[in-house]
Amino acid sequence: MKVGLVYDPIYLKHDTGQHVENASRLEAIISHLEQTGLKQQLTPINPHPTTAEELSLVHHEQHISHIQEVAQKGGGWLDADTIMSPNSYEVALYAVGGVIKATEAVMNGEVASAFALVRPPGHHATPQQAMGFCLFNNVAIAAKYALASYGLERIFIIDFDVHHGNGTQEAFYDNPQVLYVSTHLYPFYPGTGDIDETGGGEAEGTTLNIPLPSGSGDAEYEQVFAQIVAPAAKRFKPQLILVSAGYDPHWADELAMMQVSVSGFARMVKIINELAEELCNGRLVFSLEGGYNLTALAASVKATFDVLLGNTNIEDPLGPPPHRIAAPDLTHLIKAIKEIHALL
Ligand SMILES: [Zn+2]
């Protein structure tokens, strides 16, 4: 069972200075994969830069040229959260290209599954603008590419980053070929992702939001994965599963207030992997989004690879949250989402 790893040192050249989304995130992951001997179990996949044509599958012309121009002028802040360096445009092309290459490797059967360890992340980037540390929407472009290049009709995107993937939702809001499901802290940045955002027109029902209260941990995530994510995926019958893998729901992550452990991420990945095996010949592509506690991020990415490789010994060096606050009761939320999406 081959598992692909997309990585290239070019991803370190998106220089964000003291920003929380910086190159040390990928350095921490790669060094942990090397030190634990896991990297040598993976099949390397070299990314290429995406093309203007591929970017246009999701993004408007003005947005693409704006990012290019800001880079040419030496970089700078695009909004209060999002910064670029002179190399960021080129790096962002490689980030999109990396997720596309991972998707190709899975679709062509070169690997069973793959994880693209890329930055900048993508899920907040809308067709028109960069935001939330994201320049181009890596996963959305890869999904459009797979629909166009492989003649697919149904792709399932699951986004477990702690923030709602507003950009991905927007890209596919009216597109019935993509089921977008997101678990996220709510209300929280970027403000979207309520349960009544369900898709437009003939795509009604193909956006499924699971806005979770702060303090949600392993048990709550497992509950919504079992009761909502899995049945929604089974009903949709995807031909490919893409994952916006953000590890900022970890209890040690300071950007949010969730209580997921490394073991909790491993259980979510196991459910996703089983869905891929049951529904689409195991075709599964992960793309890195957030995750800002370096120890938690590196251990969680390694645990993800362990599950994909079928390794049963999952290390959780940080363990469960040391000061577990009361678990929220999701009964009413789950009931409401099941009703809205007719998952009863
Ligand atoms: Zn995030």
Coordinates of C-alpha atoms and ligand atoms in Angstrom, one line a residue:
M1 CA 0.0 0.0 0.0
K2 CA 1.9 3.1 -1.3
V3 CA 1.2 6.4 0.4
G4 CA 2.5 9.5 -1.5
L5 CA 4.2 12.5 0.1
V6 CA 4.2 15.8 -1.7
Y7 CA 6.9 18.1 -0.4
D8 CA 9.5 20.4 -1.7
P9 CA 11.8 22.9 0.1
I10 CA 10.4 25.6 -2.1
Y11 CA 7.4 25.7 0.3
L12 CA 9.8 27.3 2.9
K13 CA 10.3 30.3 0.6
H14 CA 6.9 31.8 1.3
D15 CA 8.6 34.1 3.9
T16 CA 6.0 35.4 6.4
G17 CA 8.5 36.6 9.0
Q18 CA 7.0 36.4 12.6
H19 CA 3.6 35.4 11.3
V20 CA 2.1 32.3 13.0
E21 CA 1.8 30.6 9.5
N22 CA 5.6 30.3 8.8
A23 CA 8.1 27.9 7.3
S24 CA 8.9 26.3 10.7
R25 CA 5.6 24.5 10.5
L26 CA 6.7 22.4 7.5
E27 CA 10.3 22.1 8.9
A28 CA 8.9 20.6 12.1
I29 CA 6.7 18.1 10.3
I30 CA 9.5 17.0 7.9
S31 CA 12.1 16.7 10.7
H32 CA 9.6 14.6 12.8
L33 CA 8.8 12.3 9.8
E34 CA 12.6 11.8 9.3
Q35 CA 13.5 11.3 13.0
T36 CA 10.7 8.7 13.4
G37 CA 11.7 6.8 10.3
L38 CA 8.3 7.3 8.8
K39 CA 9.5 9.4 5.8
Q40 CA 11.2 6.4 4.2
Q41 CA 7.9 4.5 4.2
L42 CA 6.4 7.1 1.9
T43 CA 6.5 7.5 -1.9
P44 CA 7.9 10.9 -2.8
I45 CA 5.9 12.9 -5.3
N46 CA 7.6 16.0 -6.7
P47 CA 5.3 19.0 -7.2
H48 CA 5.3 21.2 -10.3
P49 CA 4.0 24.8 -10.5
T50 CA 0.4 25.0 -11.6
T51 CA -0.6 26.9 -14.7
A52 CA -2.6 30.1 -15.1
E53 CA -5.2 27.9 -16.8
E54 CA -5.5 25.7 -13.8
L55 CA -5.7 28.7 -11.4
S56 CA -8.6 30.0 -13.6
L57 CA -10.6 26.9 -12.8
V58 CA -11.4 28.6 -9.5
H59 CA -10.0 32.1 -9.5
H60 CA -10.8 35.3 -11.3
E61 CA -8.2 36.8 -13.6
Q62 CA -7.9 40.0 -11.4
H63 CA -7.1 38.0 -8.3
I64 CA -4.4 36.0 -10.0
S65 CA -2.7 39.1 -11.5
H66 CA -3.0 40.9 -8.2
I67 CA -1.1 38.2 -6.3
Q68 CA 1.5 38.2 -9.1
E69 CA 1.9 42.0 -8.9
V70 CA 2.2 42.1 -5.2
A71 CA 5.0 39.5 -5.4
Q72 CA 6.8 41.5 -8.1
K73 CA 6.6 44.6 -6.0
G74 CA 8.4 42.8 -3.1
G75 CA 5.4 41.4 -1.2
G76 CA 3.4 43.0 1.7
W77 CA 0.1 42.6 3.6
L78 CA -3.0 41.7 1.5
D79 CA -5.2 42.1 4.5
A80 CA -4.9 42.2 8.3
D81 CA -4.0 38.4 8.4
T82 CA -2.4 37.6 5.1
I83 CA 1.2 38.5 4.1
M84 CA 3.3 37.8 1.0
S85 CA 7.0 37.8 0.3
P86 CA 8.7 38.3 -3.2
N87 CA 8.7 34.5 -3.7
S88 CA 5.1 33.9 -2.5
Y89 CA 3.4 33.9 -5.9
E90 CA 5.8 31.2 -7.2
V91 CA 5.5 29.2 -4.0
A92 CA 1.7 29.4 -4.2
L93 CA 1.8 28.0 -7.7
Y94 CA 3.8 25.0 -6.4
A95 CA 1.3 24.6 -3.5
V96 CA -1.6 24.3 -6.0
G97 CA 0.6 22.1 -8.3
G98 CA 1.5 19.9 -5.4
V99 CA -2.1 19.1 -4.6
I100 CA -2.8 18.5 -8.3
K101 CA 0.2 16.1 -8.5
A102 CA -1.0 14.2 -5.4
T103 CA -4.5 13.9 -7.0
E104 CA -2.9 12.7 -10.3
A105 CA -0.8 10.1 -8.5
V106 CA -3.9 8.8 -6.7
M107 CA -6.1 8.9 -9.8
N108 CA -3.5 7.1 -11.9
G109 CA -3.0 4.4 -9.3
E110 CA 0.7 5.3 -8.6
V111 CA -0.1 5.5 -4.9
A112 CA -3.2 4.4 -2.8
S113 CA -3.4 7.8 -1.1
A114 CA -1.3 10.9 -0.8
F115 CA -0.7 13.9 1.5
A116 CA 0.5 17.2 0.1
L117 CA 2.5 19.1 2.7
V118 CA 2.2 22.5 1.2
R119 CA 2.0 26.1 2.1
P120 CA 0.6 28.7 1.8
P121 CA -2.7 27.0 2.9
G122 CA -5.8 27.4 0.7
H123 CA -9.2 26.9 2.1
H124 CA -10.0 30.6 2.9
A125 CA -9.0 31.9 -0.6
T126 CA -12.2 32.7 -2.5
P127 CA -12.5 33.0 -6.3
Q128 CA -11.9 36.8 -6.0
Q129 CA -9.5 37.2 -3.1
A130 CA -6.8 36.0 -0.7
M131 CA -7.6 35.9 3.0
G132 CA -6.8 34.0 6.2
F133 CA -3.2 33.2 5.3
C134 CA -4.4 31.7 1.9
L135 CA -3.5 33.0 -1.6
F136 CA -5.0 30.4 -3.9
N137 CA -7.4 27.6 -3.0
N138 CA -5.2 24.5 -3.4
V139 CA -8.0 21.9 -2.7
A140 CA -10.7 23.6 -4.7
I141 CA -8.4 23.9 -7.8
A142 CA -7.4 20.2 -7.4
A143 CA -11.1 19.2 -7.2
K144 CA -12.0 21.2 -10.4
Y145 CA -8.9 19.8 -12.1
A146 CA -10.0 16.2 -11.2
L147 CA -13.6 16.8 -12.4
A148 CA -12.3 18.2 -15.7
S149 CA -9.3 15.9 -16.3
Y150 CA -10.7 12.5 -15.2
G151 CA -14.3 13.0 -16.1
L152 CA -15.4 12.6 -12.5
E153 CA -18.9 13.6 -11.5
R154 CA -18.8 13.5 -7.7
I155 CA -16.0 14.6 -5.3
F156 CA -16.3 14.8 -1.6
I157 CA -14.2 17.4 0.2
I158 CA -14.0 17.0 4.0
D159 CA -12.5 20.0 5.9
F160 CA -11.6 19.4 9.6
D161 CA -9.5 22.6 10.0
V162 CA -10.9 24.5 13.0
H163 CA -11.8 27.4 10.8
H164 CA -14.6 27.3 8.2
G165 CA -13.3 26.9 4.7
N166 CA -15.3 29.8 3.3
G167 CA -13.3 29.9 0.0
T168 CA -14.0 26.2 -0.8
Q169 CA -17.6 26.6 0.2
E170 CA -17.9 29.6 -2.2
A171 CA -16.2 27.9 -5.0
F172 CA -18.7 25.0 -5.0
Y173 CA -21.8 26.6 -3.5
D174 CA -23.8 26.2 -6.7
N175 CA -21.9 23.0 -8.0
P176 CA -23.8 19.8 -7.3
Q177 CA -20.6 17.8 -8.3
V178 CA -18.8 18.6 -5.1
L179 CA -20.0 17.8 -1.6
Y180 CA -18.3 20.1 0.8
V181 CA -18.5 19.2 4.5
S182 CA -16.8 21.2 7.2
T183 CA -16.4 20.8 10.9
H184 CA -15.3 24.1 12.5
L185 CA -15.5 26.2 15.6
Y186 CA -18.5 28.6 15.4
P187 CA -18.9 31.5 15.7
F188 CA -15.3 32.2 14.8
Y189 CA -13.1 33.4 11.9
P190 CA -14.1 33.8 9.1
G191 CA -17.7 34.1 10.3
T192 CA -19.3 31.8 7.7
G193 CA -20.3 28.1 8.1
D194 CA -23.7 28.1 9.8
I195 CA -26.0 25.1 9.4
D196 CA -28.4 26.9 7.1
E197 CA -25.7 27.4 4.4
T198 CA -26.5 24.3 2.4
G199 CA -25.7 25.1 -1.3
G200 CA -27.7 27.0 -4.0
G201 CA -30.0 26.0 -6.8
E202 CA -29.4 22.4 -8.0
A203 CA -26.5 22.2 -5.5
E204 CA -28.9 22.5 -2.5
G205 CA -27.7 20.0 0.1
T206 CA -24.1 19.7 -1.2
T207 CA -22.7 22.2 1.3
L208 CA -22.9 20.7 4.8
N209 CA -21.7 22.7 7.7
I210 CA -21.1 21.3 11.2
P211 CA -20.5 24.4 13.4
L212 CA -19.1 23.2 16.7
P213 CA -19.0 24.9 20.1
S214 CA -15.7 25.6 21.8
G215 CA -14.3 22.8 23.9
S216 CA -15.3 20.1 21.4
G217 CA -12.8 17.2 21.6
D218 CA -12.2 13.7 20.4
A219 CA -15.6 12.3 21.5
E220 CA -17.6 15.1 19.9
Y221 CA -15.7 15.0 16.6
E222 CA -16.1 11.2 16.5
Q223 CA -19.8 11.6 17.1
V224 CA -20.3 14.0 14.2
F225 CA -18.1 12.0 11.9
A226 CA -20.1 8.8 12.7
Q227 CA -23.5 10.4 12.7
I228 CA -23.2 13.1 9.9
V229 CA -20.0 13.0 7.9
A230 CA -20.1 9.2 7.1
P231 CA -23.8 9.0 6.2
A232 CA -23.6 12.1 4.1
A233 CA -20.6 10.7 2.2
K234 CA -22.2 7.3 1.7
R235 CA -25.3 8.9 0.3
F236 CA -23.2 11.1 -2.1
K237 CA -21.1 8.2 -3.4
P238 CA -18.0 10.2 -4.3
Q239 CA -15.4 9.0 -6.8
L240 CA -12.6 10.8 -5.0
I241 CA -12.2 12.2 -1.5
L242 CA -10.1 15.4 -0.8
V243 CA -9.3 16.4 2.7
S244 CA -8.5 20.0 3.9
A245 CA -6.4 18.8 6.8
G246 CA -6.0 21.5 9.4
Y247 CA -4.7 20.5 12.8
D248 CA -5.6 23.6 14.7
P249 CA -8.5 21.8 16.5
H250 CA -5.7 20.3 18.7
W251 CA -6.0 21.2 22.4
A252 CA -2.5 22.7 22.4
D253 CA -3.1 25.0 19.4
E254 CA -3.4 28.6 20.6
L255 CA -5.4 29.8 17.6
A256 CA -8.6 28.2 18.7
M257 CA -10.4 26.6 21.6
M258 CA -11.0 23.0 20.7
Q259 CA -9.7 19.9 22.6
V260 CA -8.8 17.3 20.0
S261 CA -5.8 15.1 20.6
V262 CA -3.4 13.5 18.2
S263 CA -5.3 10.2 18.8
G264 CA -8.5 12.0 18.0
F265 CA -7.1 13.1 14.6
A266 CA -6.0 9.5 13.9
R267 CA -9.6 8.3 14.6
M268 CA -11.0 10.9 12.2
V269 CA -8.5 9.9 9.5
K270 CA -9.4 6.3 10.0
I271 CA -13.1 7.0 9.4
I272 CA -12.2 9.0 6.3
N273 CA -9.9 6.3 5.0
E274 CA -12.6 3.6 5.5
L275 CA -15.0 5.8 3.6
A276 CA -12.6 6.1 0.8
E277 CA -12.0 2.3 0.7
E278 CA -15.7 1.6 0.8
L279 CA -16.9 4.3 -1.7
C280 CA -14.1 5.1 -4.1
N281 CA -11.4 2.5 -4.3
G282 CA -9.4 4.2 -1.5
R283 CA -8.8 7.3 -3.6
L284 CA -7.9 9.9 -1.0
V285 CA -5.8 13.0 -1.1
F286 CA -4.9 15.2 2.0
S287 CA -3.8 18.8 1.7
L288 CA -2.3 20.7 4.7
E289 CA -4.3 23.7 5.9
G290 CA -3.7 25.0 9.4
G291 CA -2.1 23.8 12.6
Y292 CA 0.2 26.1 14.6
N293 CA 1.5 24.2 17.6
L294 CA 4.6 22.7 16.1
T295 CA 4.7 19.6 18.3
A296 CA 1.0 18.9 17.9
L297 CA 1.1 19.5 14.2
A298 CA 4.1 17.2 13.5
A299 CA 2.7 14.4 15.6
S300 CA -0.8 14.8 14.1
V301 CA 0.6 14.7 10.5
K302 CA 2.7 11.6 11.4
A303 CA -0.4 9.9 12.9
T304 CA -2.3 10.7 9.7
F305 CA 0.4 9.0 7.7
D306 CA 0.4 6.0 10.1
V307 CA -3.3 5.5 9.6
L308 CA -2.9 5.7 5.8
L309 CA 0.0 3.2 5.9
G310 CA -2.0 0.8 8.1
N311 CA 0.4 1.2 11.0
T312 CA -1.5 0.4 14.2
N313 CA 0.8 1.9 16.8
I314 CA -0.2 5.6 16.9
E315 CA 2.0 7.7 19.1
D316 CA 0.4 10.6 20.9
P317 CA 3.3 12.4 22.6
L318 CA 1.0 15.2 24.0
G319 CA -1.8 12.9 25.2
P320 CA -5.3 14.1 26.1
P321 CA -6.0 17.7 27.1
P322 CA -4.6 18.3 30.6
H323 CA -7.4 20.5 31.7
R324 CA -10.4 19.1 29.9
I325 CA -13.3 21.6 30.1
A326 CA -16.8 20.3 30.2
A327 CA -17.7 18.5 26.9
P328 CA -20.4 20.3 25.0
D329 CA -23.6 18.4 24.4
L330 CA -24.1 18.1 20.6
T331 CA -27.5 16.4 20.7
H332 CA -29.6 19.3 19.4
L333 CA -27.0 20.4 16.9
I334 CA -26.7 16.9 15.4
K335 CA -30.5 16.5 15.3
A336 CA -30.9 19.9 13.5
I337 CA -28.2 19.1 10.9
K338 CA -29.7 15.7 10.3
E339 CA -33.1 17.3 9.7
I340 CA -31.8 20.0 7.4
H341 CA -30.0 17.4 5.3
A342 CA -32.6 14.6 5.6
L343 CA -30.1 12.3 7.1
L344 CA -32.6 10.7 9.5
Ligands
ZN1 ZN -7.4 27.0 10.5

